[in-house]
Backbone as a ProteinNet text record, in pm:
[ID]
protein_1_A
[PRIMARY]
MTFLDPKTKATLIGTIAVLLWALLALFTTVVKSIPPFQLVSLCFSVATVFSAVWISRRGPGAFRALRQPVGAWVLSVGGLFGYHFFYFVALANAPAVDASLIAYLWPLFIVLLSALLPGERLRWYHVAGAVCGLGGAAVLVSKGQGFDFDPAFAAGYGASLACSILWSGYSVLNRRYRAVPVEAVCGFCGGAAILGFITHGLMESWVTPDAWQWLAIAGLGLGPVGIAFFVWDYGTKHGDIQVLGVSAYAAPLLSTLILIVAGAAPASPAVIWGCLLIVGGAVLASKNILIRRRTTP
[TERTIARY]
4258	4386.4	4441.4	4625.5	4657.9	4684.2	4673	4666.7	4812.6	4835.2	5008.3	4920.9	5052.8	4967.7	5035.1	5023.8	4987.1	5181.8	5211.5	5453.9	5435.4	5476.5	5451	5429.2	5281.8	5246	5330.3	5361.6	5412.5	5513.5	5593	5721.3	5799.1	5681.1	5642.3	5658.7	5499.8	5541.3	5652.7	5709.4	5805.1	5954	5968.2	6037.3	5920.3	5909.3	5820.5	5951	6043.2	6068.6	6223.7	6210.9	6347.1	6402.6	6250	6227.5	6244.2	6182.4	6222.6	6324.6	6341.9	6525.5	6607.4	6603.1	6709.4	6651.8	6570.8	6520.1	6592.2	6643	6710.8	6843	6907.2	7072.3	7075.7	6925.5	6839.3	6854.4	6713	6649.6	6743.7	6855.3	6982.2	7020.8	6996	7149.8	7087.3	6875	6891.2	6904.3	6892.8	6913.6	7012.6	7191	7338.3	7277.8	7312.7	7360.5	7253	7146.3	7041.7	7199.9	7177.5	7233.9	7238.9	7224.2	7175.3	7108.6	7111.8	6977.9	6902.1	6871.4	6757.8	6697.8	6754	6693.3	6632.4	6707.3	6680.8	6456.5	6523.2	6380.1	6258.7	6332.4	6159.6	6172.7	6195.6	6150.2	6094.3	6153.1	6047	5857.6	5924.7	5782.4	5680.7	5740.3	5698.9	5664.1	5654.3	5651.5	5533.5	5530.4	5412.6	5324.6	5348.9	5261.2	5073.6	5127.4	5087.3	5045.6	5109.6	5076.6	4939.8	4915.7	4846.6	4697.6	4725.5	4650.4	4622.4	4683.5	4561.8	4498.7	4582.1	4567.9	4376.5	4337.6	4255.9	4144.3	4143.8	4018.2	3997.5	4031.4	3995.9	3868.4	3846.3	3829.9	3893.8	3877	3922.1	4030	3918.9	3953.1	4119.7	4184.6	4194.9	4338.4	4377.8	4525.7	4495.2	4426.1	4463.7	4582.1	4598.2	4729.2	4891.8	4853.6	4978	4994.6	4885.5	4941.5	4974.3	5093.8	5196.8	5324.4	5363	5422	5559.6	5637.3	5747.5	5841.4	5836.4	5958	5956.3	5824	5825.9	5826.3	5832.2	5828.8	5979.1	6084.8	6218.9	6282.1	6260.6	6259.2	6269.4	6141.5	6132.7	6206.3	6186.3	6263.6	6412.8	6501.2	6570.8	6613	6570.3	6602.6	6591.1	6468.9	6466.7	6597.1	6535.6	6642.3	6803	6854.8	6974.1	7025.4	6977.3	7032.9	7138.1	7028.2	7017.2	7167.2	7125.1	7279.1	7430.5	7399.5	7539.4	7534.1	7481.1	7540.5	7596.5	7532.6	7591.8	7730.3	7756	7870.5	7965.3	7930.2	8031.4	8053.9	7966	8006.8	8102.5	8119.2	8159.5	8371.4	8314.7	8469.6	8531.8	8484.2	8516.5	8479.5	8582	8578.3	8452.2	8342	8176	8218	8259.5	8261.6	8274.5	8410.2	8433.9	8339.5	8226.1	8165.3	8021.3	7966.3	7895.1	7842.4	8018.8	8041.2	8030.9	8086.6	8038.6	7902.3	7860.1	7661.4	7592.6	7617.6	7531.8	7590.8	7608.9	7634.3	7459.8	7377.8	7273.1	7244.3	7225.1	7111.4	7219.1	7297.6	7414.3	7382.5	7344.5	7315.3	7240.6	7093.7	6939.3	6962.5	7008.9	6999	7105	7149.4	7190.3	7147.6	7145.9	7014.4	6891.8	6802.9	6720.5	6668.9	6746.3	6806.6	6766.7	6767.2	6700.7	6574.4	6521.5	6356	6359.6	6179.1	6075.1	6021.9	6044.1	5994.2	6097.7	6187.1	6247.7	6399.5	6450.6	6504.2	6667.2	6776.9	6813.2	6953.7	6919.1	7001.8	7161.7	7170.9	7306.7	7301.8	7170.3	7121.3	7097.9	7054.4	7075.6	7168.7	7248.1	7393.5	7449.4	7424.1	7579.5	7502.2	7327.9	7269.7	7261.6	7340.6	7317.3	7481.8	7526.9	7729.2	7727.9	7688.7	7669.4	7579	7624.7	7475.5	7576	7561.4	7708.6	7838.2	7848.5	7946.6	8017.5	7802.8	7799.1	7744.7	7706	7737.7	7824.9	7904.3	8073.6	8137.2	8061.3	8137	8098.2	7978.4	7878.7	7915.8	7928.8	7968.8	8129.7	8184.5	8338.8	8379.8	8258	8273	8350.4	8425.2	8484.9	8650.9	8664	8813.4	8895.4	8803.9	8868.8	8899.2	8860.8	8821.7	9058.3	9038.4	9164.2	9152.6	9062.4	9061.7	9191.6	9209.8	9262.1	9277.3	9325.9	9313.6	9250.6	9369.4	9291.2	9193	9006.9	8949.6	8872.5	8891.6	8889	8717.6	8711.4	8577.5	8494.8	8498.5	8345.2	8365.2	8480.9	8430	8294.2	8366.8	8245.2	8129.8	8155	7941.1	7891.6	8019	7947.6	7887	7955.1	7905.7	7827.9	7768.8	7689.2	7548.5	7609.8	7497.7	7392.6	7449.6	7475.4	7370.7	7428.4	7435.7	7262.1	7215.3	7116.7	6952.6	7022.8	6938.7	6864.1	6980.7	6948.9	6894.4	6912.9	6837.8	6736.3	6742.6	6572	6484.2	6485.5	6457.1	6450.8	6499.5	6524.8	6412.1	6395.2	6349	6168	6220.5	6022.6	5912.7	6022.8	5936.5	5865.6	5888.5	5857.4	5730.9	5760.6	5604.6	5495.6	5507.1	5399.4	5264.4	5231.6	5082.7	5069.6	5177.4	5173.7	5132.9	5002.4	4980.9	5031.3	5086.1	5180.6	5175.5	5084.5	4962	5048.5	5108.1	5219.9	5302.1	5343.9	5466.4	5455.4	5338.7	5338.9	5398.5	5363.8	5447.7	5593.5	5617.4	5777.3	5845.2	5777	5810.3	5845.9	5750.6	5686.1	5792.9	5874.3	6002.1	6145	6125.2	6283.2	6272.2	6107.6	6177.3	6210.5	6137.7	6206.5	6339.4	6387.6	6518.9	6603.9	6551.3	6709.8	6667.7	6513.9	6510.3	6616.3	6624	6721.9	6873.8	6919.9	7075	7069.5	7053.2	7017.3	7025.2	6953	7001.8	7116.6	7132.1	7281.9	7448.4	7399	7552.3	7514	7423	7440.8	7347.9	7359.2	7273.6	7200.3	7079.3	6943.9	6983.5	7019.3	6952.1	6773.1	6821.3	6604.6	6646.5	6532	6559.4	6469.8	6536.7	6481.5	6383.3	6230.4	6105.1	6099.9	6285.3	6269.9	6334	6422	6471.8	6370.7	6246.1	6113.7	6044.3	6052.6	5966.1	6034.3	6174.8	6297.9	6266.1	6226	6214.9	6048.1	5934.9	5812.5	5790.1	5903.4	5951	6041.3	6096.6	6163.2	6111.3	6002.7	5957.2	5797.4	5757.4	5645.6	5746.3	5810.5	5872.3	5874	6095.3	6171.6	6187.9	6142.6	6166.8	5980.5	5969.5	5815.8	5716.1	5660.9	5590.2	5729	5813.1	5936	5870.1	5924.7	5918.8	5772.7	5623.9	5565.9	5584.5	5585.7	5583.8	5742	5813.5	5942.7	5925.3	5813.2	5749	5653.5	5561.2	5480	5559.2	5657	5769.6	5819.9	5855.7	5951.2	5849.4	5766.1	5657.3	5670.4	5562	5476.6	5565.4	5653.4	5724	5832.8	5886.9	6021.4	6209.6	6174	6351	6445.6	6457.2	6621.6	6618.8	6451	6436.7	6454.3	6397.7	6367.7	6532.4	6619.2	6745.3	6835.9	6721.9	6912	6906.3	6732.1	6613.1	6726.9	6734.1	6749.7	6894.9	7026.2	7133.2	7065.7	6936.7	6864.3	6891.7	6855.1	6833.2	6944.2	7100.3	7193.3	7219	7194.3	7211.2	7098.6	7003.7	6866.1	6906.5	6931.9	7011.8	7111.6	7204.1	7226	7187	7140.7	7082	7027.2	6909.9	6905	6894.1	7025.8	7112.3	7119.5	7269.5	7223	7166.1	7006.6	6877.4	6873.9	6924.4	6886.8	7013	7117.6	7326	7321.9	7336.5	7409.1	7490.3	7497.3	7631.5	7665.9	7763.5	7824.9	7779.6	7765.3	7749.6	7898.8	7916	8022.7	8038	8085.4	8148.6	8157.8	8140.4	8114.4	7936.8	7854.1	7779.5	7717.2	7728.7	7695.7	7757	7886.3	7852.5	7866	7775.1	7658.4	7564.3	7567	7425.4	7366.7	7425.1	7456.7	7491.1	7623.7	7576.5	7463	7385.7	7264.1	7161.3	7189.7	6979.7	7069.3	7173	7236.6	7234.5	7221.2	7210.1	7104.8	6987.4	6801	6750.2	6768.9	6743.3	6739.8	6918.9	6942.5	6927.9	6887.6	6747.9	6634.9	6562.2	6437.3	6446.1	6509.2	6515.3	6359.9	6329.5	6270.7	6108.5	6106.1	5988.9	5885.4	6075.7	6016.3	5953.2	6012.4	5974.9	5858	5856.5	5715.3	5585.2	5675.9	5558.8	5527.6	5599.2	5583.8	5557.5	5514.9	5462.3	5342.2	5326.3	5205.5	5077.6	4960	4843.4	4763.7
-5128.2	-5089	-5032.7	-5056.5	-5032.8	-4878.1	-4757.7	-4746	-4702	-4517	-4531.3	-4514.1	-4640.4	-4627.6	-4427.3	-4447.5	-4311	-4221.8	-4380.1	-4294.1	-4332.6	-4424	-4361.3	-4198.5	-4154.9	-4121.2	-3894.1	-3907.1	-3847.6	-3839.5	-3928.6	-3979	-3900.7	-3883.8	-3813.8	-3703.4	-3675.3	-3521.3	-3462.6	-3527.8	-3505.2	-3406.6	-3506.3	-3464.9	-3410.7	-3295	-3207.7	-3079.3	-3070	-2945.5	-2988.2	-3165	-3170.7	-3067.7	-3134.4	-3024.8	-2976.3	-2851.4	-2721.2	-2586.4	-2697.9	-2649.6	-2709.5	-2704.3	-2718.7	-2593.2	-2520.2	-2379.5	-2340.1	-2280.9	-2192	-2186.3	-2223.7	-2146	-2097.4	-2145	-2047.9	-1916	-1924.7	-1808.6	-1694.3	-1756.6	-1707.4	-1599.2	-1642.9	-1532.7	-1434.5	-1404.2	-1266.9	-1225.1	-1290.9	-1139.8	-1229.2	-1178.1	-1216	-1106.4	-975.6	-821.5	-785.5	-898.1	-866.5	-955.2	-826.1	-848	-1038	-1143	-1232.3	-1285.9	-1202.2	-1164.9	-1101.4	-1047.1	-936.7	-1014.8	-1135.7	-1217.2	-1336.9	-1296.2	-1427.7	-1417.5	-1318.2	-1193.2	-1166.8	-1135	-1136.3	-1282.1	-1345.9	-1442.2	-1532	-1530.2	-1585.5	-1511.7	-1352.1	-1270.8	-1296.5	-1326	-1434.1	-1514.8	-1568.1	-1747.4	-1695.7	-1628.4	-1625.2	-1497.1	-1437	-1332.5	-1472	-1535	-1657.9	-1762.3	-1789.3	-1929.7	-1833.9	-1714	-1693.7	-1606	-1626	-1612.6	-1734.7	-1827.2	-1936.2	-2049.6	-2024.7	-2067.8	-1989.8	-1833.8	-1828.5	-1785.3	-1892.7	-1900	-2040.3	-2096.5	-2130.8	-2129.4	-2033.4	-1917.8	-1912.7	-1800.6	-1768.9	-1884.3	-1938.3	-2032	-2100.8	-2126.6	-2163.4	-2138.3	-1995.1	-1963.9	-1986.1	-2154	-2167.4	-2222.2	-2314.3	-2391.1	-2319.4	-2187.8	-2087.2	-2147.7	-2219.8	-2200.5	-2369.5	-2368.9	-2503.5	-2472.7	-2643.4	-2506.6	-2441.7	-2450.7	-2389.9	-2382.5	-2535.4	-2639.9	-2691.6	-2613.9	-2648.2	-2567.4	-2451.6	-2286.5	-2292	-2330.3	-2319.8	-2427.5	-2508.5	-2621.3	-2555.9	-2536.4	-2538.5	-2384.6	-2235.8	-2127	-2157.2	-2193.5	-2274.1	-2356	-2420.7	-2447.5	-2394.1	-2339.7	-2229.4	-2108	-2047.6	-1991.8	-1971.4	-2092.6	-2135.5	-2203.5	-2266.9	-2353.5	-2207.5	-2134.8	-1996	-1932.5	-1899.8	-1873.1	-1835.6	-1978.6	-2031.3	-2068.9	-2156.9	-2110.9	-1965.1	-1865.6	-1773.9	-1744.3	-1757.2	-1761.8	-1855.5	-1969.5	-2091.7	-2019.2	-1987.9	-1871.6	-1788.9	-1633.8	-1495.4	-1613.8	-1688.9	-1700.4	-1826.2	-1927.8	-1970	-2049.5	-2090.7	-2122.5	-2197.3	-2133	-2120.4	-2345.5	-2376.2	-2537.9	-2579.8	-2541.5	-2699.1	-2648.8	-2463.3	-2502.8	-2590.2	-2537.5	-2621.9	-2799	-2892.2	-2985.2	-3018.4	-2917.9	-2966.5	-2945.8	-2826	-2803.9	-2979.7	-2985.7	-3081.6	-3212	-3279	-3311.3	-3364.4	-3279.5	-3315.2	-3392.5	-3427.1	-3554.5	-3671.1	-3712.3	-3762	-3840.7	-3689.4	-3679.8	-3714.5	-3705.1	-3770.2	-3890.9	-3925.7	-4137.7	-4151.4	-4119	-4223.9	-4128.4	-4055.6	-3955.3	-4037.3	-4057.1	-4191	-4256.1	-4309.4	-4475.4	-4414.5	-4302.7	-4342.2	-4262	-4273.3	-4220.3	-4372.2	-4332.6	-4483.7	-4547.2	-4689.2	-4699.3	-4750.5	-4613.3	-4629.6	-4783.9	-4829.8	-4931.7	-4901.8	-4881.1	-4812.2	-4923	-5000.5	-5009.7	-5038	-5195.9	-5047.6	-5056.9	-5058.9	-4953.4	-4797.3	-4805.4	-4647.1	-4558.2	-4647.6	-4567.6	-4535.4	-4700.7	-4707.5	-4661.5	-4628.8	-4469.7	-4355.4	-4280.3	-4165.7	-4141.7	-4261.4	-4242.9	-4220.3	-4317.5	-4271.3	-4102.8	-4069.4	-3951	-3937.4	-3864.8	-3775.8	-3789.6	-3870.7	-3880.1	-3807.2	-3802.5	-3751.5	-3591.9	-3552.3	-3435.4	-3356.1	-3440	-3383.2	-3347.6	-3469.2	-3483.7	-3274.3	-3268	-3196.2	-3034.6	-3011.8	-2951.4	-2897.7	-3002.8	-2917.4	-2913.5	-2972.6	-2951.4	-3083.2	-3252	-3279.6	-3265.6	-3135.4	-3089.3	-3091.8	-3151.3	-3237.4	-3101.2	-3124.3	-3005.3	-3000.1	-2921.3	-2811.5	-2725.1	-2779.9	-2778.6	-2662.1	-2578.8	-2469.2	-2457.1	-2560.9	-2487.9	-2368.7	-2244.9	-2114.8	-2061.8	-2175.7	-2087.5	-2257.6	-2289.4	-2323.7	-2299.2	-2115.6	-2070.9	-2138.4	-2125.7	-2146.3	-2266.6	-2374.5	-2512.5	-2526.1	-2467.4	-2487.9	-2457.1	-2327.7	-2280.8	-2387.3	-2410.7	-2500	-2667.8	-2707.5	-2788.5	-2839.2	-2686.6	-2683.9	-2678.1	-2540.9	-2608.3	-2731.7	-2799.6	-2945.7	-3024.7	-2966.9	-3054.6	-2967	-2840.8	-2736.2	-2812.3	-2810.1	-2878.1	-3044.1	-3140.1	-3276	-3297.2	-3245.8	-3238.5	-3191.4	-3065.5	-3055.4	-3107.6	-3179.6	-3280.5	-3386.3	-3451.1	-3588.6	-3554.6	-3429.5	-3415.8	-3362.9	-3322.9	-3306.3	-3383.3	-3504.4	-3658.1	-3587.3	-3614.1	-3541.8	-3439.5	-3408.7	-3277.6	-3339.3	-3532.2	-3459.7	-3434.2	-3440.5	-3372.5	-3181.9	-3127.5	-3058.5	-3013	-2941.6	-2989.7	-2897.5	-2874.2	-2830.9	-2657.9	-2621.3	-2517.6	-2397.7	-2489.7	-2366.1	-2330.7	-2354	-2337.8	-2149.7	-2159.1	-2014.6	-1926.3	-1932.6	-1914.8	-1885.6	-1994.7	-2058.4	-1980.5	-1985.6	-1864.4	-1712.5	-1649.9	-1579.2	-1512.7	-1626	-1605.8	-1640.6	-1665.5	-1666.6	-1540.8	-1453.1	-1379.5	-1270.6	-1214.3	-1137	-1159.8	-1244.2	-1283.9	-1328.8	-1286.5	-1184.7	-1091.4	-1029.2	-910.5	-794.2	-838.7	-852.6	-867	-937.5	-929.3	-874.6	-841.7	-779.3	-621.7	-599.6	-499	-427.4	-612.8	-546.4	-565.2	-678.2	-658.6	-648.7	-608.1	-515.6	-382.5	-376.6	-220.9	-298.9	-220.9	-235.4	-177.4	-300.4	-260.7	-261.7	-229.5	-167.2	-269.7	-359.5	-488	-387.6	-400.5	-399.9	-479.6	-468	-577.9	-698.8	-756.8	-827.5	-929.7	-855.5	-936.2	-924.1	-820.3	-851.6	-979.4	-986	-1140	-1222.6	-1203.4	-1340.2	-1339.1	-1247.6	-1298.4	-1336.6	-1299.3	-1427.2	-1488.7	-1585	-1681.5	-1747.8	-1695.4	-1750.6	-1864.8	-1698	-1694.5	-1829.2	-1814.6	-1899.8	-2070.1	-2045.6	-2192.2	-2261.5	-2264.4	-2251.8	-2267.5	-2125.8	-2097.7	-2072.2	-2175.1	-2115.2	-2246.4	-2323.9	-2432.4	-2584.2	-2506.7	-2653.1	-2651.4	-2580.2	-2603.9	-2725.2	-2649.7	-2712.7	-2841.9	-2934.2	-3035.9	-3129.4	-2999	-3095.9	-3117.3	-3038.9	-3043.5	-3198.5	-3173.8	-3293	-3452.6	-3443.7	-3518.6	-3595.9	-3481.6	-3618	-3581.9	-3563.3	-3609.4	-3758.2	-3736.5	-3834.2	-3939.2	-3924.9	-4031.8	-4096.6	-4186.4	-4214.1	-4113.5	-4072.5	-3993.9	-4030.4	-4191.9	-4224.7	-4213.8	-4227.3	-4219.6	-4051.6	-3969.7	-3861.4	-3755	-3801.9	-3804.4	-3767.5	-3941.7	-3991.6	-3874.3	-3840	-3840.5	-3675.9	-3676.2	-3482.4	-3411.5	-3504.7	-3520	-3464.3	-3516.7	-3474.9	-3332.2	-3214.4	-3105.9	-3082.7	-3082.7	-3016	-3100.1	-3229	-3248	-3159.3	-3175.1	-3103.7	-2950	-2915	-2711.8	-2685.2	-2799.1	-2805.4	-2840.9	-2953.7	-2968	-2843.9	-2784.2	-2666.3	-2544.4	-2549.6	-2443.7	-2415.4	-2523.9	-2630	-2630.4	-2601.6	-2586.3	-2457.4	-2359.2	-2234	-2198.1	-2233.3	-2197.3	-2075.3	-2135.8	-2049.6	-2111.4	-2278.2	-2329.8	-2485.1	-2477.4	-2623	-2666.2	-2848.4	-2983.3	-3051.2	-3175.7	-3214.7	-3341.6	-3392.1	-3497.2	-3545.2	-3442.8	-3459.4	-3480.8	-3412.9	-3358	-3535.7	-3561.1	-3741.6	-3810.4	-3829.1	-3916.6	-3926.8	-3715.3	-3734.5	-3724.3	-3785.9	-3845.8	-3986.6	-4053.3	-4172.4	-4181.8	-4137.3	-4169.2	-4131.7	-3994.8	-3963.8	-4028.6	-4124.5	-4225.1	-4298.5	-4417.3	-4475	-4540.7	-4414.6	-4440.6	-4395.9	-4322.7	-4309.9	-4421.2	-4500	-4569.8	-4668	-4689	-4813.4	-4762.6	-4668.7	-4639.6	-4657.5	-4691.9	-4628.9	-4854.3	-4891.7	-5075.3	-5072.9	-5038.9	-5131.4	-5035.2	-5013.4	-4923.5	-4994.8	-4961.9	-5011.2	-5162.2	-5250.9	-5430.9	-5395.4	-5308	-5314.5	-5326.5	-5186.2	-5216.8	-5277.6	-5368.4	-5448.7	-5589.8	-5635.1	-5734.7	-5754.2	-5548.4	-5516.6	-5586.1	-5630.4	-5673.3	-5636.4
-1296.1	-1336.4	-1174.1	-1151.1	-1053.9	-1073.3	-896.4	-819.6	-738.7	-713.6	-683.3	-577	-410.8	-320.3	-242	-100.7	-33.6	-47.6	-56.3	-5.6	-131.5	-239.4	-376.7	-424.4	-401.7	-437	-413	-255.5	-181	-246.1	-316.7	-271.9	-446.4	-540.8	-686.7	-655.8	-572.3	-530.9	-514	-451.5	-315.5	-442.3	-564.2	-690.9	-762.6	-771.6	-909.4	-780.8	-663.3	-644.1	-720.2	-727.5	-803	-911.1	-998.8	-1125.4	-1171.2	-1008.8	-1030.6	-963.9	-879.3	-902.6	-962.3	-1069.9	-1117	-1237.8	-1272.6	-1288.2	-1200.3	-1143.6	-1089.2	-1157.5	-1168.6	-1271	-1362.9	-1458.8	-1559.5	-1507.6	-1429.2	-1355.7	-1284.2	-1244.7	-1210	-1223.9	-1410.3	-1498.9	-1469.7	-1510.3	-1554.6	-1399.5	-1329.5	-1180.8	-1081.4	-1172.9	-1159.3	-1021.5	-1069.6	-1034.9	-897.5	-870.2	-742.6	-628	-497.6	-373.4	-304.3	-274.2	-317.6	-174.2	-91.5	42.2	-10.2	-101.1	-116.4	-209.2	-279.6	-409.4	-271.1	-209.5	-88.6	-36.6	48.2	72	-17.2	-138.8	-292.7	-319.9	-315	-354.8	-215.1	-171.7	-44.6	-58.9	-79.3	32.4	-90.4	-219.2	-332	-299.3	-277.5	-234.7	-121.1	27.1	76.2	7.3	-52.3	-163.3	-203.1	-332.4	-373.5	-304.4	-164.1	-120.9	-70.8	30.7	138	-26.7	-95.9	-146.1	-168.4	-241.1	-200.4	-82.9	-30.7	100.9	90	118.1	109.7	49.5	-2	-96.1	-22.8	88.9	211.4	276.5	231.4	332.2	412.4	614.7	693.1	741.6	806.3	848.8	876.6	730.6	643.6	721.2	734.7	838.4	985.1	1014.7	1201.7	1131.9	1039.8	953.4	1039.9	1036.7	1049.7	1255.1	1357.8	1441.8	1518.2	1457.8	1477.3	1586.7	1629	1786.4	1700.3	1849.8	1869.8	1695.6	1727.6	1719.7	1567.1	1558.6	1370.4	1326.4	1321.4	1304.4	1258.2	1422.5	1437.1	1358.3	1351.9	1183.6	1091.7	1034.2	882.1	803	873.3	861.3	889.5	1002.1	1011.2	889.3	877.8	714.5	579.8	590.4	459.2	466.6	601.9	552.7	552	689.3	721.8	532.8	550.3	388.5	318	311	122.7	213.3	354.4	431.6	418	510.9	525.9	361.4	248.3	131.6	-2.7	107.2	-23.5	65.5	164.3	298	231	177.9	144.6	40.5	-51.4	-182.6	-225.1	-19.6	-84.9	-37.4	29.1	49.8	-13.9	-133.6	-101.7	-300.2	-357.8	-487.8	-543.4	-590.9	-599.1	-655.3	-724.1	-743.2	-614.6	-510.7	-418	-334.4	-344.1	-250	-267.9	-424.9	-446.4	-429	-504	-471.9	-299.3	-197.4	-39.8	-23.1	-85.9	-30.8	-54	-198.1	-236.6	-147.2	-65.2	26.3	110.9	107.1	119.6	75.4	10	-108.9	-13.6	59.9	37.3	176.8	284.1	405.5	493.3	431.6	388	364.1	295.3	276.5	428.6	430.4	598.8	719.7	732.7	885.3	842.4	723.8	769.3	795	793.6	863.5	974.1	1081.1	1232.2	1241.5	1104.7	1127.8	1207.3	1288.9	1272.4	1108.1	1150.8	1045.9	866.4	894.1	789.6	856.2	660.6	662.6	567.4	603.6	534.2	454.2	328.5	244.9	100.6	115.6	40.4	-81.5	-180.4	-321	-231.2	-121.9	-101	-82.2	-55.3	4.7	-155.7	-230.2	-333.9	-457.4	-394.7	-548.8	-538	-317.6	-339.9	-364.1	-349.6	-370.5	-554.9	-613.1	-762.9	-766.9	-738.3	-731.9	-738.4	-646.5	-608.5	-658.7	-720.2	-875.7	-965.7	-974.7	-1105.6	-1081.4	-985	-970	-942.7	-857.2	-888	-1053.4	-1105.1	-1346.9	-1373.9	-1303.6	-1332.6	-1283.9	-1161.7	-1121.8	-1178.1	-1171.4	-1172.5	-1337	-1392.5	-1558.4	-1607.5	-1543.1	-1503.5	-1508.4	-1467.1	-1424.2	-1300	-1216.2	-1131.7	-983.5	-884.7	-808.2	-723.9	-661	-543	-453.4	-323.4	-227.2	-150.3	-147.4	-71.6	83.5	173.1	366.1	363.2	240.9	279.2	306.8	190.9	257.5	320.1	412.6	506.4	561.8	565.5	697	564	473.5	328.8	338.4	334.1	312.8	443.8	549.2	641.8	650.7	563.5	535.4	456.4	391.3	249.9	332.4	441.9	515.4	554.7	657.2	711.9	706.3	553.4	472.2	471.2	391.3	392.8	490	582.7	725.2	743	714.6	748.7	727.2	661.6	489	547.4	483.1	552	636.5	735.8	900.8	932.2	816.9	847.6	769.5	635.5	583.9	619	693.9	783.3	837.6	962.4	1064	1101.1	956.8	975.5	912.2	944.8	908.4	1056.1	1154	1267.8	1348.3	1282.4	1259.9	1089.5	1052.5	986.3	987.6	1146.9	1130	1097.4	1039.9	1013.4	847.8	824.3	740.6	596.9	483.9	381.5	427	396	447.6	519.8	588.7	669.5	667.3	550.4	445	425.6	361.9	328.3	512	620.6	747.2	741.8	688.2	689.5	607.4	506.2	418.5	437.1	466.9	521.6	699	711.8	804	710.6	682.5	550.3	516.8	462.5	345.8	439	628.7	758.8	729.8	759.4	749.1	711.5	558	420.9	445.3	444.5	513.7	522.1	715.1	795.1	819.4	746.3	683.9	550.9	448.3	352.3	467.5	516.1	597.5	628.6	684.3	773.8	616.1	563.2	474.7	356.6	223.2	194.1	116.8	10.6	-73.9	-124.3	-116.1	-222.8	-352.9	-461.2	-541.3	-667.6	-729.8	-791.6	-891	-897	-1046.5	-1106.5	-1228.9	-1453.8	-1439.6	-1513.5	-1548.9	-1526.2	-1629.7	-1709.4	-1546.9	-1468.8	-1367.3	-1212.1	-1230	-1138.8	-1213.9	-1302.1	-1418.8	-1343.2	-1293.5	-1310.7	-1176.8	-1115.2	-889.3	-902.2	-956.4	-977.2	-984.2	-1108.5	-1131.5	-1044.8	-978.1	-907.7	-771.9	-731	-584.3	-632.7	-786.1	-813.7	-786.9	-828.2	-843	-776.2	-790.1	-752.7	-547.8	-489.4	-425.5	-369.8	-442.8	-364	-371.1	-523.2	-480	-452.1	-457	-454.6	-326.3	-282.6	-96.3	-95.5	-117.9	-19.4	-97.2	-217.4	-249.2	-187.3	-181.8	-65.1	44.7	119.6	293.8	298	173.9	181.5	94.1	58.4	51	178.1	139.4	358.7	379	420.2	531.2	536.7	396.2	385	300.1	224.7	56.6	152	74	69.8	91.5	165.3	216.3	107.5	109.9	86.8	-27.2	-182.8	-271.1	-323.1	-140.4	-227.4	-245.8	-140.9	-128.5	-271.3	-265.6	-415	-555.1	-557.9	-673.5	-666.1	-542.1	-617.7	-678.8	-723.2	-793.1	-943.9	-930.4	-1104.4	-1068.9	-1015.3	-998.3	-1031.5	-1040.2	-1145.2	-1279.7	-1256.2	-1432.6	-1485.2	-1460.8	-1559.3	-1571.8	-1479.2	-1492.3	-1556.5	-1575.8	-1737.7	-1905.3	-1792.7	-1985.2	-1980	-1912	-1963.8	-1976.9	-1920	-1909.3	-2151.4	-2175.3	-2262.3	-2382.3	-2326.8	-2425	-2509.8	-2390.6	-2337.5	-2512.7	-2458.7	-2488.4	-2434.8	-2295.2	-2148.5	-2176.7	-2186.7	-2151.9	-2278.1	-2301.8	-2456.7	-2358.8	-2427.7	-2427.7	-2450.8	-2309.7	-2280.8	-2300.6	-2311.3	-2235.9	-2086.8	-1992.6	-1857.2	-1840.4	-1896.6	-1847.5	-1910.5	-2000.7	-2032	-1907.4	-1889.1	-1779.3	-1599.1	-1661.3	-1480.7	-1461.6	-1610	-1696.6	-1671.8	-1654.3	-1691.2	-1484.3	-1459.9	-1265.6	-1235.7	-1244.9	-1162	-1213.2	-1381.4	-1277.6	-1284.4	-1327.8	-1246.5	-1116.6	-1015.9	-893	-825.3	-916.1	-900.1	-934.4	-1009.1	-1057.2	-942.7	-883.1	-782.1	-671.4	-599.9	-512.4	-500.8	-610.8	-651.4	-638.4	-610.5	-579.4	-580.5	-459.7	-386.5	-452	-406.8	-531.1	-643.6	-774.5	-918.9	-910.7	-757	-763	-732.7	-642.3	-580.4	-720.4	-779.1	-914.9	-982.7	-982.2	-1130.3	-1057.4	-935.9	-906.9	-790.4	-819.3	-760.3	-865.6	-849.4	-953.4	-992.3
[MASK]
+++++++++++++++++++++++++++++++++++++++++++++++++++++++++++++++++++++++++++++++++++++++++++++++++++++++++++++++++++++++++++++++++++++++++++++++++++++++++++++++++++++++++++++++++++++++++++++++++++++++++++++++++++++++++++++++++++++++++++++++++++++++++++++++++++++++++++++++++++++++++++++++++++++++++

């Protein structure tokens, strides 16, 4: 019986984050009346509490994992909160379709920036797969209708670009702190929650969630804003960063399919074309892993 090598295993663990992020759209349809930074702060609070409970099962000494270099804290808290901050600023200052497409440059940036990491080599199929994935995401986000970039929304476009650079930079630089255990993400989520509450207090008014919204917030905090960041942390530190970058384009595809199954969105030819481009890109970018698995005795 052939077992997965550590790098492939870490890559597969990292892709769990993509599956969880695909649930974001479905959950957020329930909490769309909640101000965005209030939602971010509550979700990260849920993630912090449940991960703290999980860590505490290993004994009081387990919380020593939070004693990490200042650089690790700045990078991780800045990545987690900064992405959401600039994304919401972008949505407030530019059309959602345009802002979402620019924000979804981060998987492509991950693939390109990964060439700067020690021991990583950027191949043509990594870039080609990432470009195919971006094309598929563009088809899904625009529903095949194209885009109309207006200079009047330059501030929103700039914020979208900032969030894509922040998240790709965090994901790639995270490899530098591969010695930092995944348990430390509990503290990073707590830092993001605090910044979320501060931003909410400065920019928004509190809206009390109803029972269903509290359940959705708990679901978000456990999955897309909880476990997802723990497995992404592990994957980016120990897995194939190029494959992880391209696999991220599966999130808008799976999200669209989930909405269709739930009856919240119609099926269309754009979904088929987007699916073909994203899946094709992911297979192409994973060429080295697929070949290695096929030739391993």
